[in-house]
């Protein structure tokens, strides 16, 4: 029985029937690029033009560090019984790390929002729910979490 996933795998094999390992040698990958992302229409320049955020992917190692920081211990009484992962905070922090502009760690920005934590600044800055949700989606997409296998196969063909 053929499934969409097996068909996609077969199509991917057709795209490149060579097994030349030189494609995967260090330095052969495309460099990561910055991308302008509009997450809010409320921040505009002097001419009234929307100011996009500038985002770029971060490394797998950095994503893993952020992920490790987003676990909190769970206790029953004084006994630790496990850990809980704060996925929304992980995505927000990944987005903050991926954002080149604005800099959520900027002292003046932190002070203007009365915050110590860049995640607080992000939530206060993007206080309209849809804006915050758009930022969270952009953070995931920029770092490759929204790509489907079929998307990757399609891109490989082109």
Short mmCIF file of C-alpha atoms in Angstrom, two decimals:
data_model
loop_
_atom_site.label_atom_id
_atom_site.label_comp_id
_atom_site.label_asym_id
_atom_site.label_seq_id
_atom_site.Cartn_x
_atom_site.Cartn_y
_atom_site.Cartn_z
CA UNK A 1 0.00 0.00 0.00
CA UNK A 2 1.37 3.39 -0.97
CA UNK A 3 0.92 6.26 1.45
CA UNK A 4 1.50 9.95 0.78
CA UNK A 5 4.66 9.77 2.88
CA UNK A 6 6.13 6.80 0.94
CA UNK A 7 5.25 8.53 -2.32
CA UNK A 8 7.09 11.63 -1.11
CA UNK A 9 10.13 9.52 -0.17
CA UNK A 10 10.11 7.90 -3.61
CA UNK A 11 9.83 11.30 -5.29
CA UNK A 12 12.72 12.61 -3.18
CA UNK A 13 14.86 9.70 -4.35
CA UNK A 14 14.13 10.68 -7.96
CA UNK A 15 15.20 14.26 -7.28
CA UNK A 16 18.74 13.18 -6.54
CA UNK A 17 19.79 9.73 -7.63
CA UNK A 18 23.40 10.43 -6.73
CA UNK A 19 24.90 9.81 -3.33
CA UNK A 20 27.68 12.33 -3.58
CA UNK A 21 28.66 13.09 0.02
CA UNK A 22 30.41 16.32 -0.94
CA UNK A 23 27.01 18.05 -0.84
CA UNK A 24 27.00 17.58 2.94
CA UNK A 25 30.57 18.59 3.79
CA UNK A 26 31.03 21.42 6.28
CA UNK A 27 30.66 24.79 4.64
CA UNK A 28 28.49 23.52 1.75
CA UNK A 29 25.19 24.55 3.36
CA UNK A 30 23.47 27.77 2.43
CA UNK A 31 24.05 30.51 5.01
CA UNK A 32 21.13 31.44 7.24
CA UNK A 33 19.48 34.64 6.16
CA UNK A 34 17.55 37.33 7.94
CA UNK A 35 13.88 37.77 7.17
CA UNK A 36 11.57 40.74 7.70
CA UNK A 37 8.45 39.61 9.54
CA UNK A 38 5.41 41.78 10.19
CA UNK A 39 3.85 40.67 13.46
CA UNK A 40 2.16 43.95 14.37
CA UNK A 41 0.71 46.79 12.37
CA UNK A 42 0.79 49.07 15.42
CA UNK A 43 4.50 49.94 15.26
CA UNK A 44 5.11 52.40 12.44
CA UNK A 45 7.87 54.79 11.37
CA UNK A 46 7.52 58.57 10.91
CA UNK A 47 5.90 58.02 7.50
CA UNK A 48 3.35 55.57 8.87
CA UNK A 49 4.99 52.49 7.35
CA UNK A 50 4.82 49.30 9.40
CA UNK A 51 8.15 48.38 11.00
CA UNK A 52 8.87 44.68 10.54
CA UNK A 53 10.79 42.57 12.99
CA UNK A 54 14.03 41.14 11.60
CA UNK A 55 14.45 37.45 12.42
CA UNK A 56 16.87 34.66 11.56
CA UNK A 57 17.27 31.02 12.60
CA UNK A 58 19.39 30.11 15.60
CA UNK A 59 21.55 27.02 16.02
CA UNK A 60 20.26 23.67 17.16
CA UNK A 61 22.63 23.86 20.12
CA UNK A 62 21.14 27.18 21.24
CA UNK A 63 17.60 25.83 20.84
CA UNK A 64 18.54 22.87 23.06
CA UNK A 65 20.02 25.22 25.70
CA UNK A 66 16.82 27.27 25.74
CA UNK A 67 14.74 24.08 25.92
CA UNK A 68 16.74 22.83 28.91
CA UNK A 69 16.12 26.15 30.69
CA UNK A 70 12.35 25.81 30.21
CA UNK A 71 11.93 22.79 32.49
CA UNK A 72 10.75 23.40 36.04
CA UNK A 73 10.79 20.82 38.82
CA UNK A 74 7.50 19.34 40.04
CA UNK A 75 7.29 18.54 43.75
CA UNK A 76 4.94 16.54 45.93
CA UNK A 77 5.62 17.99 49.32
CA UNK A 78 9.38 18.34 49.47
CA UNK A 79 10.07 15.43 47.11
CA UNK A 80 10.85 16.14 43.47
CA UNK A 81 8.66 13.85 41.35
CA UNK A 82 9.46 15.11 37.88
CA UNK A 83 9.80 18.08 35.61
CA UNK A 84 7.35 20.11 33.58
CA UNK A 85 8.18 21.65 30.21
CA UNK A 86 6.94 25.20 29.57
CA UNK A 87 6.44 25.02 25.79
CA UNK A 88 5.02 28.56 25.32
CA UNK A 89 8.01 30.06 27.15
CA UNK A 90 10.39 27.92 25.08
CA UNK A 91 8.85 29.20 21.83
CA UNK A 92 8.88 32.80 23.11
CA UNK A 93 12.54 32.54 24.13
CA UNK A 94 13.45 30.89 20.84
CA UNK A 95 11.71 33.79 19.09
CA UNK A 96 13.54 36.37 21.18
CA UNK A 97 16.86 34.71 20.35
CA UNK A 98 15.88 34.64 16.67
CA UNK A 99 14.93 38.32 16.62
CA UNK A 100 17.71 40.58 15.38
CA UNK A 101 15.51 43.70 15.57
CA UNK A 102 14.08 44.86 17.88
CA UNK A 103 16.52 43.77 20.57
CA UNK A 104 14.35 42.54 23.43
CA UNK A 105 17.34 42.76 25.81
CA UNK A 106 17.87 46.47 25.16
CA UNK A 107 18.07 48.31 28.49
CA UNK A 108 15.88 51.19 27.31
CA UNK A 109 13.26 48.80 25.95
CA UNK A 110 13.21 46.77 29.18
CA UNK A 111 12.93 49.96 31.22
CA UNK A 112 10.17 51.45 29.05
CA UNK A 113 8.02 48.35 29.61
CA UNK A 114 8.97 48.09 33.30
CA UNK A 115 10.33 44.60 32.77
CA UNK A 116 13.40 42.59 33.73
CA UNK A 117 12.72 39.63 31.45
CA UNK A 118 12.73 39.89 27.63
CA UNK A 119 9.71 37.54 27.53
CA UNK A 120 7.78 40.11 29.60
CA UNK A 121 8.76 42.82 27.12
CA UNK A 122 7.61 40.64 24.23
CA UNK A 123 4.21 40.01 25.84
CA UNK A 124 3.72 43.67 26.72
CA UNK A 125 4.90 44.90 23.32
CA UNK A 126 2.68 42.44 21.44
CA UNK A 127 -0.26 42.81 23.82
CA UNK A 128 -2.86 42.04 21.16
CA UNK A 129 -3.30 38.27 21.19
CA UNK A 130 -3.04 37.85 17.43
CA UNK A 131 0.25 39.75 17.33
CA UNK A 132 1.79 37.52 19.97
CA UNK A 133 0.47 34.41 18.21
CA UNK A 134 1.90 35.63 14.89
CA UNK A 135 5.29 36.15 16.55
CA UNK A 136 5.20 32.66 18.05
CA UNK A 137 4.35 31.16 14.64
CA UNK A 138 7.14 33.16 12.99
CA UNK A 139 9.65 31.97 15.61
CA UNK A 140 8.77 28.36 14.89
CA UNK A 141 8.71 28.80 11.11
CA UNK A 142 12.04 30.66 10.99
CA UNK A 143 13.66 27.78 12.88
CA UNK A 144 12.16 25.08 10.66
CA UNK A 145 9.46 23.76 12.98
CA UNK A 146 6.61 24.41 10.55
CA UNK A 147 8.10 22.68 7.50
CA UNK A 148 6.38 19.47 6.54
CA UNK A 149 8.18 16.59 4.88
CA UNK A 150 6.23 17.32 1.70
CA UNK A 151 7.40 20.97 1.77
CA UNK A 152 11.01 19.84 1.98
CA UNK A 153 10.56 17.38 -0.90
CA UNK A 154 8.95 20.10 -3.03
CA UNK A 155 11.82 22.47 -2.28
CA UNK A 156 14.37 19.77 -3.13
CA UNK A 157 12.75 19.35 -6.56
CA UNK A 158 13.09 23.05 -7.36
#
